[in-house]
Every structure is written in C-alpha cells, then in structure tokens.
Amino acid sequence: MYNVRMKHNFDTLPFNDDSQCLSDDVHTSDAETPTQTAFFDSALEALNAAAPMGSTVRAVGFDHADMFLRAGYRVLEGEADVAIARGGEREFDEARKFPCKKLILVPTHAYAAVATPRYRTQDKSFAVMREGAKPFAAVFDKTDVHSNLASLFGEIAALDLAAFDVTFGARMRGERADRELTQEIAALVSGLTAELKQLEKDRASQANALIAAGKKTARIIERRPELLHASGASQAAEALRMLYAAEDRAIGMRGETEMLIAPYITDFYIKSLTSNKPEFPPDNNKRIDSICEYFGVDVRRACVYTTAIYPPIKMRLFEYRRDEFRAELLRMLSELNSRQSAAWHVFKRLYHDDGYGLKTLVDKTDIGLCVALAPDVFAVDSMLSFLKQTGRLEKYIV
C-alpha cells in the first residue's frame, strides 16, 4: 500500500497558500527587478533597452543568432548579461536555467506568462510551478503571430475559466472573491471574441487584435500571478499532455487543448453543483496505480504529487461553503458557458480549414480519464481539485 497521507502532500493541499507549490530551486537575478515588465515590438528594441552593445546574450529559440551579433552583442551558450527566449513556456524555462542579469521573453504563444516571475516547468514527467526572475521585457512581435492565431486566442480565453476557479478557491478558503477581476477578464474575452468575429479571415487584423489582448492578459497575470494555469482545464490539459507523451502521440499547443477541454470542465462543474448525489471518498491507491499505468511515471513521484484526502472536518466545511455560494457559482458558470460557446465558433474560424482538423486533435475517449486524474498531476486551487475530494471523479478512472 502506498503512503498517500505523507506530510509532503498535506503541505501542498489545494486551497492553502499556493506559494507552497513553488520550488526554491531556481536561478534568480542579482540585478534590479523591474516593478513592471516593459513591452516592446521587436527583440532588438528590447535588447537595446536592456543592455549596451558589447554585452553578452544567451539566445534561446531563435533560428539564427546573427541578428544579435550584427547589432554588436556577444552570443554565449551559458551565463550571460541578458537571456532572451523566443517561443513558449518550454523556451522561457530554458532561458532561466543559467543566471542572467535581465530576462527578455519573445512569445510566439504563451502571452499570459511573459510578465510574471512565476513559471511552469517540468519535474521529470510532472509539471510544477516555480518562482524565478521577473522578466525585464516582453516582445509582442506581430510577425510571429500568424501561425498561432487559434492557440493564442485559446490561451487568452482560458483565463475566463481560471477566474472562476480562483473565485471558487477563495470561497473555499473563506476569503473575499475579487469580482472586479472576474468582470475585467469576462470583458476582455467577450470583447476579443466579438472583435475577431468581425475580422473573420482578415488574419493581419486578427493578429493585431490578439497582440493587444495578449498585452492586457499579460498585465492581468502580472498583477495576479495565481491565475496562471489555475483552472481545471489547465489541470486536465496537463494530464492529457502526460498521457500523449507516454503513448508517443502528438498533441496540439496548450491554447488549443485548453480550448477543447474547457467546455467539458464547465459542463461538469454545472452538473456537479446541481446534484447532491453522495459519492464514495476517493481512493488514492487506485489513483496512483492509474497514473503510473496510463502516464508511465515512477510510483514514488506519483505518491509525491497525489494530493492527500481531506480530513472529514475540513471536507464538511468546504461542502458547507459550496452550498452557501452555490447560486453565485452557478450564475458565474452560466455566463461563462455563454462566452465559451461564442468563443468556440470564433476559435474554429481562426484555422485555415475552419476547424476541420480539430476533430482529430484530441481523442474524446481520453478526456474522461484525464479529467479524473488531473488533480493529482497538477495541483491548483480549482473546483476540479475539490471534486476529487468528493469522489465525483472516481467513476471515470477505468
């Protein structure tokens, strides 16, 4: 039998201070930390603001480093004055592996992560959140947007469900819910959806709209870093990534998979709040066995990342609070569901084939399993994490 009530798990329970989930094993900068990440339109413009010519640069994700050499900088592979990374979170993580005085991020996707010191990386098979150097600058280059329009929109729209889950977590902890934040995100998503719909097939204008919305998204996450990957859809997408990696199957970009999974999560949340049918408590031993079987991970690491079962007194308090705020939560989900439906139609049209390829991007038979195991592969304060504790997810583990 596995020791699923180990102290490590109790220290990282959802609905506690989420700083506990962050690792101290990171490289941080010795230079001054900017109060706000600066935004630029080109990598060279950002680099010129960060360091004088002759400084050393570590470039990650660039096909050619000649542009930095021609501009008068020295390009190194390791520690440098400036680290500049182009791409998504994988490249951002790579840039942080060696100390640097200033960090510049050039997203081709992952707009939400470019202005916060919090970032996601991997601990072998599992994803973890860490705290590192705050980016000095972020570059929103419109020439890098056109091939990833749908994924970028999906990442921005994913913030909507994250706002709900952050609200749910606050309610479970007995804290004040930030209604202004929720309204700001709802307005951002609905406004961007409407704008992209009007600009249908005008990819240049859609790219400009996504860049503007991406900057707003980055500023929101800069203020509220707990929103980064805070939703049940983020958890399920992470489980799906692990499943596909274990089976050597290709998977889409994060924004695409979260956009596909989010409606399932929202519908599941609504059904769970409208049903009081009792369920048996979760079986962590069975869950660990399933994670090892389906995701091909080491049993010891699975034990570490599996969240412990709540003690009865804590669970009764959370169930009371769920019932107390049920009407508010259902109203939020109803409005969220409407925005998701509108966003989905726009999302499909951002592809050259109008979304035809989405039919095979994710196998729907995998979604139930990944949703069920998601809270034990990526722990955040989501309603999905709470539903694990109620036993509502056990029936989907086969």
CSV table of C-alpha atoms in Angstrom, one decimal:
chain,number,residue,atom,x,y,z
A,1,MET,CA,0.0,0.0,0.0
A,2,TYR,CA,1.2,3.5,-0.8
A,3,ASN,CA,1.6,6.1,1.9
A,4,VAL,CA,-0.8,8.6,0.5
A,5,ARG,CA,-1.1,10.7,3.7
A,6,MET,CA,2.6,11.7,3.8
A,7,LYS,CA,3.4,15.0,5.2
A,8,HIS,CA,4.6,16.4,1.9
A,9,ASN,CA,1.1,16.0,0.5
A,10,PHE,CA,-0.6,17.7,3.4
A,11,ASP,CA,1.8,20.7,3.0
A,12,THR,CA,0.7,21.1,-0.7
A,13,LEU,CA,-3.1,20.6,-0.3
A,14,PRO,CA,-5.1,22.8,-2.6
A,15,PHE,CA,-6.9,25.7,-1.0
A,16,ASN,CA,-3.9,26.6,1.1
A,17,ASP,CA,-1.3,29.3,0.4
A,18,ASP,CA,-0.3,28.4,-3.2
A,19,SER,CA,3.2,29.7,-2.6
A,20,GLN,CA,3.8,26.3,-1.0
A,21,CYS,CA,3.6,24.8,-4.5
A,22,LEU,CA,6.6,26.8,-5.7
A,23,SER,CA,10.1,25.5,-5.7
A,24,ASP,CA,13.1,27.3,-4.2
A,25,ASP,CA,15.5,25.5,-6.5
A,26,VAL,CA,15.6,28.3,-9.1
A,27,HIS,CA,18.1,30.8,-10.5
A,28,THR,CA,17.2,34.3,-9.6
A,29,SER,CA,18.7,37.6,-10.8
A,30,ASP,CA,21.2,39.6,-8.9
A,31,ALA,CA,20.2,42.8,-10.8
A,32,GLU,CA,17.4,45.1,-10.0
A,33,THR,CA,14.0,43.7,-10.6
A,34,PRO,CA,11.7,46.0,-12.6
A,35,THR,CA,8.4,47.0,-11.0
A,36,GLN,CA,6.7,46.3,-14.3
A,37,THR,CA,7.8,44.3,-17.3
A,38,ALA,CA,8.3,46.6,-20.3
A,39,PHE,CA,6.6,45.8,-23.6
A,40,PHE,CA,8.4,46.2,-27.0
A,41,ASP,CA,7.6,45.5,-30.6
A,42,SER,CA,10.9,43.8,-31.6
A,43,ALA,CA,13.6,41.7,-29.9
A,44,LEU,CA,16.4,44.2,-30.8
A,45,GLU,CA,14.5,47.1,-29.4
A,46,ALA,CA,14.0,45.3,-26.1
A,47,LEU,CA,17.7,44.2,-26.1
A,48,ASN,CA,18.9,47.7,-26.7
A,49,ALA,CA,16.9,48.9,-23.7
A,50,ALA,CA,18.2,46.0,-21.5
A,51,ALA,CA,21.9,46.2,-22.1
A,52,PRO,CA,24.5,48.2,-24.1
A,53,MET,CA,26.3,46.9,-27.1
A,54,GLY,CA,29.1,44.5,-26.2
A,55,SER,CA,27.1,42.8,-23.6
A,56,THR,CA,26.7,39.0,-23.6
A,57,VAL,CA,23.5,37.4,-24.7
A,58,ARG,CA,22.1,33.9,-24.4
A,59,ALA,CA,19.6,33.3,-27.1
A,60,VAL,CA,17.0,30.5,-26.9
A,61,GLY,CA,14.5,29.6,-29.6
A,62,PHE,CA,16.0,31.8,-32.3
A,63,ASP,CA,16.8,30.1,-35.6
A,64,HIS,CA,19.8,32.4,-36.1
A,65,ALA,CA,21.7,34.5,-33.6
A,66,ASP,CA,23.3,36.6,-36.3
A,67,MET,CA,20.9,39.5,-35.7
A,68,PHE,CA,22.4,39.9,-32.2
A,69,LEU,CA,25.9,39.6,-33.5
A,70,ARG,CA,25.3,42.2,-36.2
A,71,ALA,CA,23.8,44.5,-33.5
A,72,GLY,CA,27.1,44.4,-31.5
A,73,TYR,CA,26.3,41.8,-28.9
A,74,ARG,CA,28.3,38.7,-28.0
A,75,VAL,CA,26.3,35.5,-28.0
A,76,LEU,CA,27.1,32.8,-25.4
A,77,GLU,CA,25.6,29.4,-24.5
A,78,GLY,CA,25.7,29.7,-20.8
A,79,GLU,CA,25.6,32.5,-18.2
A,80,ALA,CA,25.2,35.9,-19.8
A,81,ASP,CA,24.2,39.5,-19.2
A,82,VAL,CA,20.9,39.0,-20.9
A,83,ALA,CA,18.9,35.9,-21.7
A,84,ILE,CA,16.3,36.2,-24.5
A,85,ALA,CA,13.9,33.4,-25.3
A,86,ARG,CA,11.6,33.1,-28.2
A,87,GLY,CA,8.7,30.6,-28.2
A,88,GLY,CA,6.6,29.4,-25.3
A,89,GLU,CA,7.0,28.2,-21.8
A,90,ARG,CA,9.5,25.5,-22.7
A,91,GLU,CA,11.8,28.1,-24.1
A,92,PHE,CA,11.2,30.5,-21.3
A,93,ASP,CA,12.2,27.8,-18.8
A,94,GLU,CA,15.3,27.0,-20.8
A,95,ALA,CA,16.4,30.7,-20.7
A,96,ARG,CA,16.1,30.6,-16.9
A,97,LYS,CA,18.5,27.7,-16.4
A,98,PHE,CA,21.6,29.9,-16.3
A,99,PRO,CA,21.9,33.1,-14.3
A,100,CYS,CA,21.4,36.4,-16.1
A,101,LYS,CA,21.1,40.0,-15.1
A,102,LYS,CA,18.0,40.6,-17.3
A,103,LEU,CA,15.4,38.3,-18.9
A,104,ILE,CA,13.6,39.1,-22.2
A,105,LEU,CA,10.7,36.9,-23.4
A,106,VAL,CA,9.6,36.9,-27.0
A,107,PRO,CA,6.3,34.8,-27.1
A,108,THR,CA,5.1,33.2,-30.2
A,109,HIS,CA,2.4,31.9,-27.8
A,110,ALA,CA,2.1,31.8,-24.0
A,111,TYR,CA,1.3,35.5,-23.8
A,112,ALA,CA,0.0,35.1,-20.3
A,113,ALA,CA,3.3,34.1,-18.9
A,114,VAL,CA,5.6,36.8,-20.2
A,115,ALA,CA,5.4,39.4,-17.4
A,116,THR,CA,5.3,37.3,-14.2
A,117,PRO,CA,8.2,35.7,-12.3
A,118,ARG,CA,6.0,32.6,-11.8
A,119,TYR,CA,6.5,30.0,-14.5
A,120,ARG,CA,5.7,26.4,-15.2
A,121,THR,CA,8.4,23.8,-15.9
A,122,GLN,CA,8.7,20.0,-15.5
A,123,ASP,CA,9.9,17.9,-12.7
A,124,LYS,CA,10.6,14.8,-14.8
A,125,SER,CA,7.1,13.9,-16.1
A,126,PHE,CA,5.2,16.2,-13.8
A,127,ALA,CA,4.6,19.9,-14.3
A,128,VAL,CA,5.4,22.3,-11.4
A,129,MET,CA,5.1,26.0,-10.8
A,130,ARG,CA,8.2,27.9,-9.8
A,131,GLU,CA,9.3,31.4,-8.9
A,132,GLY,CA,12.2,32.9,-10.8
A,133,ALA,CA,13.5,36.2,-12.2
A,134,LYS,CA,10.9,38.7,-13.2
A,135,PRO,CA,11.1,39.3,-17.0
A,136,PHE,CA,12.7,42.7,-17.7
A,137,ALA,CA,10.9,42.9,-21.1
A,138,ALA,CA,8.4,41.1,-23.3
A,139,VAL,CA,8.3,41.4,-27.1
A,140,PHE,CA,5.0,41.2,-28.9
A,141,ASP,CA,6.2,40.7,-32.5
A,142,LYS,CA,3.3,40.6,-34.9
A,143,THR,CA,5.4,38.7,-37.5
A,144,ASP,CA,5.4,35.7,-35.0
A,145,VAL,CA,1.6,35.6,-34.5
A,146,HIS,CA,0.1,34.4,-37.8
A,147,SER,CA,0.8,30.7,-37.5
A,148,ASN,CA,-0.6,30.5,-33.9
A,149,LEU,CA,-3.8,32.6,-34.0
A,150,ALA,CA,-6.0,29.9,-32.7
A,151,SER,CA,-3.7,28.8,-29.9
A,152,LEU,CA,-3.2,32.4,-28.8
A,153,PHE,CA,-6.9,33.0,-28.7
A,154,GLY,CA,-7.4,29.8,-26.7
A,155,GLU,CA,-4.8,30.8,-24.1
A,156,ILE,CA,-6.5,34.2,-23.6
A,157,ALA,CA,-10.0,32.7,-23.5
A,158,ALA,CA,-8.7,30.1,-20.9
A,159,LEU,CA,-8.3,33.0,-18.5
A,160,ASP,CA,-12.1,33.0,-18.1
A,161,LEU,CA,-12.3,29.6,-16.5
A,162,ALA,CA,-9.2,30.3,-14.4
A,163,ALA,CA,-11.0,33.4,-13.0
A,164,PHE,CA,-13.9,31.2,-12.0
A,165,ASP,CA,-11.6,28.6,-10.3
A,166,VAL,CA,-9.7,31.3,-8.5
A,167,THR,CA,-13.1,32.6,-7.2
A,168,PHE,CA,-14.1,29.1,-6.1
A,169,GLY,CA,-10.8,28.7,-4.3
A,170,ALA,CA,-11.2,32.0,-2.5
A,171,ARG,CA,-14.8,31.0,-1.4
A,172,MET,CA,-13.5,27.6,-0.1
A,173,ARG,CA,-10.8,29.4,2.0
A,174,GLY,CA,-13.3,31.9,3.3
A,175,GLU,CA,-11.7,34.8,1.5
A,176,ARG,CA,-13.2,37.7,-0.4
A,177,ALA,CA,-13.8,37.0,-4.1
A,178,ASP,CA,-12.4,39.6,-6.5
A,179,ARG,CA,-15.5,40.4,-8.6
A,180,GLU,CA,-13.7,43.3,-10.3
A,181,LEU,CA,-11.1,40.9,-11.6
A,182,THR,CA,-13.7,38.4,-12.8
A,183,GLN,CA,-15.5,41.2,-14.6
A,184,GLU,CA,-12.3,42.5,-16.2
A,185,ILE,CA,-11.5,39.1,-17.6
A,186,ALA,CA,-15.0,38.5,-18.8
A,187,ALA,CA,-15.0,41.8,-20.6
A,188,LEU,CA,-11.6,41.0,-22.2
A,189,VAL,CA,-12.7,37.6,-23.5
A,190,SER,CA,-16.1,38.7,-24.8
A,191,GLY,CA,-14.7,41.9,-26.4
A,192,LEU,CA,-11.9,39.9,-28.1
A,193,THR,CA,-14.4,37.3,-29.3
A,194,ALA,CA,-16.6,40.0,-30.8
A,195,GLU,CA,-13.7,41.8,-32.5
A,196,LEU,CA,-12.2,38.6,-34.0
A,197,LYS,CA,-15.7,37.6,-35.3
A,198,GLN,CA,-15.9,40.9,-37.2
A,199,LEU,CA,-12.4,40.5,-38.6
A,200,GLU,CA,-13.1,37.0,-39.9
A,201,LYS,CA,-10.4,35.8,-42.3
A,202,ASP,CA,-8.5,39.1,-42.1
A,203,ARG,CA,-5.5,37.5,-40.4
A,204,ALA,CA,-3.4,40.6,-40.2
A,205,SER,CA,-6.1,42.5,-38.3
A,206,GLN,CA,-6.8,39.5,-36.2
A,207,ALA,CA,-3.1,39.2,-35.3
A,208,ASN,CA,-3.1,42.9,-34.2
A,209,ALA,CA,-6.2,42.3,-32.1
A,210,LEU,CA,-4.6,39.2,-30.4
A,211,ILE,CA,-1.5,41.2,-29.7
A,212,ALA,CA,-3.5,44.0,-28.0
A,213,ALA,CA,-5.5,41.4,-26.0
A,214,GLY,CA,-2.3,39.5,-25.2
A,215,LYS,CA,-0.8,42.6,-23.6
A,216,LYS,CA,-3.8,43.0,-21.4
A,217,THR,CA,-3.7,39.3,-20.5
A,218,ALA,CA,0.0,39.7,-19.5
A,219,ARG,CA,-0.7,42.7,-17.4
A,220,ILE,CA,-3.6,40.8,-15.6
A,221,ILE,CA,-1.3,37.9,-14.8
A,222,GLU,CA,1.5,40.3,-13.8
A,223,ARG,CA,-0.9,41.6,-11.1
A,224,ARG,CA,-2.4,38.3,-10.2
A,225,PRO,CA,0.1,35.5,-10.9
A,226,GLU,CA,-2.1,32.9,-9.2
A,227,LEU,CA,-4.3,33.0,-12.3
A,228,LEU,CA,-1.5,31.4,-14.4
A,229,HIS,CA,-2.7,27.8,-15.1
A,230,ALA,CA,-5.2,28.0,-12.3
A,231,SER,CA,-8.2,26.2,-14.0
A,232,GLY,CA,-9.5,22.7,-14.1
A,233,ALA,CA,-8.9,22.9,-17.9
A,234,SER,CA,-5.2,23.6,-17.2
A,235,GLN,CA,-5.0,20.6,-15.0
A,236,ALA,CA,-6.8,18.3,-17.5
A,237,ALA,CA,-4.7,19.6,-20.4
A,238,GLU,CA,-1.6,18.7,-18.3
A,239,ALA,CA,-2.9,15.2,-17.7
A,240,LEU,CA,-3.6,14.9,-21.4
A,241,ARG,CA,0.0,16.0,-22.3
A,242,MET,CA,1.3,13.3,-19.9
A,243,LEU,CA,-0.9,10.7,-21.5
A,244,TYR,CA,0.1,11.5,-25.0
A,245,ALA,CA,3.8,11.7,-24.1
A,246,ALA,CA,3.6,8.3,-22.5
A,247,GLU,CA,1.9,6.9,-25.7
A,248,ASP,CA,4.2,8.8,-28.0
A,249,ARG,CA,1.2,10.6,-29.6
A,250,ALA,CA,1.4,14.2,-30.9
A,251,ILE,CA,-0.7,16.8,-29.2
A,252,GLY,CA,-1.7,20.4,-30.1
A,253,MET,CA,-0.5,23.6,-28.5
A,254,ARG,CA,-1.6,24.4,-24.9
A,255,GLY,CA,-4.1,27.0,-26.0
A,256,GLU,CA,-5.7,24.6,-28.4
A,257,THR,CA,-6.1,21.7,-25.9
A,258,GLU,CA,-7.4,24.0,-23.1
A,259,MET,CA,-10.0,25.5,-25.5
A,260,LEU,CA,-11.1,22.0,-26.4
A,261,ILE,CA,-11.3,20.8,-22.8
A,262,ALA,CA,-12.7,23.9,-21.1
A,263,PRO,CA,-16.4,23.3,-22.2
A,264,TYR,CA,-16.3,19.8,-20.8
A,265,ILE,CA,-15.0,21.1,-17.5
A,266,THR,CA,-17.6,23.9,-17.3
A,267,ASP,CA,-20.4,21.5,-18.0
A,268,PHE,CA,-19.0,19.1,-15.4
A,269,TYR,CA,-18.9,21.9,-12.8
A,270,ILE,CA,-22.5,22.9,-13.6
A,271,LYS,CA,-23.8,19.3,-13.2
A,272,SER,CA,-21.8,18.8,-10.0
A,273,LEU,CA,-23.3,21.9,-8.5
A,274,THR,CA,-26.9,20.9,-9.4
A,275,SER,CA,-26.6,17.4,-8.0
A,276,ASN,CA,-26.2,16.4,-4.3
A,277,LYS,CA,-25.8,12.7,-5.0
A,278,PRO,CA,-23.4,11.3,-2.4
A,279,GLU,CA,-20.3,9.5,-3.7
A,280,PHE,CA,-17.7,7.3,-2.0
A,281,PRO,CA,-14.4,9.1,-1.0
A,282,PRO,CA,-11.5,9.0,-3.5
A,283,ASP,CA,-9.2,6.0,-3.5
A,284,ASN,CA,-5.6,7.4,-3.7
A,285,ASN,CA,-4.1,4.0,-4.0
A,286,LYS,CA,-6.2,3.3,-7.1
A,287,ARG,CA,-5.4,6.8,-8.5
A,288,ILE,CA,-1.7,6.3,-8.0
A,289,ASP,CA,-1.8,3.0,-9.8
A,290,SER,CA,-3.7,4.6,-12.7
A,291,ILE,CA,-1.3,7.5,-13.0
A,292,CYS,CA,1.6,5.1,-13.2
A,293,GLU,CA,-0.2,2.8,-15.7
A,294,TYR,CA,-1.5,5.5,-18.1
A,295,PHE,CA,1.2,8.2,-17.8
A,296,GLY,CA,4.2,5.9,-17.4
A,297,VAL,CA,5.6,7.7,-14.3
A,298,ASP,CA,7.6,6.4,-11.4
A,299,VAL,CA,5.4,5.3,-8.4
A,300,ARG,CA,7.4,7.3,-6.0
A,301,ARG,CA,6.9,10.5,-7.9
A,302,ALA,CA,3.2,9.7,-8.3
A,303,CYS,CA,2.9,9.4,-4.5
A,304,VAL,CA,4.6,12.8,-4.1
A,305,TYR,CA,2.2,14.6,-6.4
A,306,THR,CA,-1.0,12.9,-5.4
A,307,THR,CA,-2.9,15.3,-3.1
A,308,ALA,CA,-3.9,13.8,0.2
A,309,ILE,CA,-7.6,13.2,1.1
A,310,TYR,CA,-9.1,15.9,3.2
A,311,PRO,CA,-9.9,15.1,6.8
A,312,PRO,CA,-13.7,15.0,7.5
A,313,ILE,CA,-13.9,18.2,9.4
A,314,LYS,CA,-12.2,20.1,6.6
A,315,MET,CA,-14.4,18.5,4.0
A,316,ARG,CA,-17.6,19.3,5.8
A,317,LEU,CA,-16.6,23.0,6.0
A,318,PHE,CA,-15.8,23.0,2.2
A,319,GLU,CA,-19.1,21.3,1.4
A,320,TYR,CA,-21.0,23.9,3.5
A,321,ARG,CA,-19.3,26.7,1.7
A,322,ARG,CA,-20.0,25.1,-1.7
A,323,ASP,CA,-23.7,25.0,-0.8
A,324,GLU,CA,-23.6,28.5,0.7
A,325,PHE,CA,-22.3,30.0,-2.5
A,326,ARG,CA,-24.0,27.6,-4.9
A,327,ALA,CA,-26.3,30.2,-6.5
A,328,GLU,CA,-23.4,32.6,-7.2
A,329,LEU,CA,-21.2,29.9,-8.6
A,330,LEU,CA,-23.9,28.6,-10.9
A,331,ARG,CA,-24.6,32.2,-12.2
A,332,MET,CA,-20.9,32.6,-12.9
A,333,LEU,CA,-20.8,29.3,-14.8
A,334,SER,CA,-23.9,30.1,-16.8
A,335,GLU,CA,-22.4,33.4,-18.0
A,336,LEU,CA,-19.0,31.6,-18.6
A,337,ASN,CA,-20.7,28.9,-20.6
A,338,SER,CA,-22.3,31.5,-22.9
A,339,ARG,CA,-18.9,33.2,-23.5
A,340,GLN,CA,-17.3,29.9,-24.2
A,341,SER,CA,-19.9,29.0,-26.8
A,342,ALA,CA,-19.4,32.3,-28.6
A,343,ALA,CA,-15.6,31.9,-28.4
A,344,TRP,CA,-15.7,28.4,-29.7
A,345,HIS,CA,-17.2,29.4,-33.0
A,346,VAL,CA,-14.6,32.2,-33.5
A,347,PHE,CA,-11.8,29.8,-32.4
A,348,LYS,CA,-12.6,27.3,-35.2
A,349,ARG,CA,-12.6,30.0,-37.9
A,350,LEU,CA,-9.1,31.0,-36.9
A,351,TYR,CA,-7.8,27.9,-38.7
A,352,HIS,CA,-7.3,27.8,-42.4
A,353,ASP,CA,-9.6,24.8,-42.6
A,354,ASP,CA,-12.2,26.4,-40.3
A,355,GLY,CA,-11.5,23.9,-37.5
A,356,TYR,CA,-11.8,20.7,-39.5
A,357,GLY,CA,-8.6,19.4,-38.1
A,358,LEU,CA,-9.9,19.8,-34.5
A,359,LYS,CA,-11.9,16.7,-35.0
A,360,THR,CA,-8.8,14.6,-34.5
A,361,LEU,CA,-6.7,16.9,-32.4
A,362,VAL,CA,-7.9,15.2,-29.1
A,363,ASP,CA,-9.4,11.8,-28.7
A,364,LYS,CA,-12.6,12.4,-26.8
A,365,THR,CA,-12.3,8.9,-25.1
A,366,ASP,CA,-9.2,10.2,-23.3
A,367,ILE,CA,-10.9,13.3,-21.8
A,368,GLY,CA,-12.8,11.5,-19.0
A,369,LEU,CA,-9.6,9.7,-17.8
A,370,CYS,CA,-7.5,12.9,-17.9
A,371,VAL,CA,-10.2,15.0,-16.1
A,372,ALA,CA,-10.4,12.3,-13.4
A,373,LEU,CA,-6.7,12.2,-12.8
A,374,ALA,CA,-5.9,15.8,-13.4
A,375,PRO,CA,-5.9,17.0,-9.7
A,376,ASP,CA,-3.1,14.5,-9.0
A,377,VAL,CA,-0.8,15.6,-11.8
A,378,PHE,CA,-1.1,19.3,-11.4
A,379,ALA,CA,-2.4,20.7,-8.1
A,380,VAL,CA,-4.1,24.1,-8.2
A,381,ASP,CA,-7.0,25.6,-6.2
A,382,SER,CA,-9.7,24.6,-8.7
A,383,MET,CA,-13.1,23.3,-8.4
A,384,LEU,CA,-11.8,20.1,-10.1
A,385,SER,CA,-9.4,19.6,-7.2
A,386,PHE,CA,-12.4,19.9,-4.8
A,387,LEU,CA,-14.4,17.5,-6.9
A,388,LYS,CA,-11.7,14.9,-6.5
A,389,GLN,CA,-12.2,15.1,-2.7
A,390,THR,CA,-16.0,14.5,-3.1
A,391,GLY,CA,-15.4,11.2,-5.0
A,392,ARG,CA,-17.1,12.6,-8.2
A,393,LEU,CA,-14.1,11.7,-10.4
A,394,GLU,CA,-13.6,8.1,-9.4
A,395,LYS,CA,-16.1,6.6,-11.8
A,396,TYR,CA,-14.1,8.0,-14.8
A,397,ILE,CA,-11.0,6.0,-13.9
A,398,VAL,CA,-11.1,2.7,-15.9
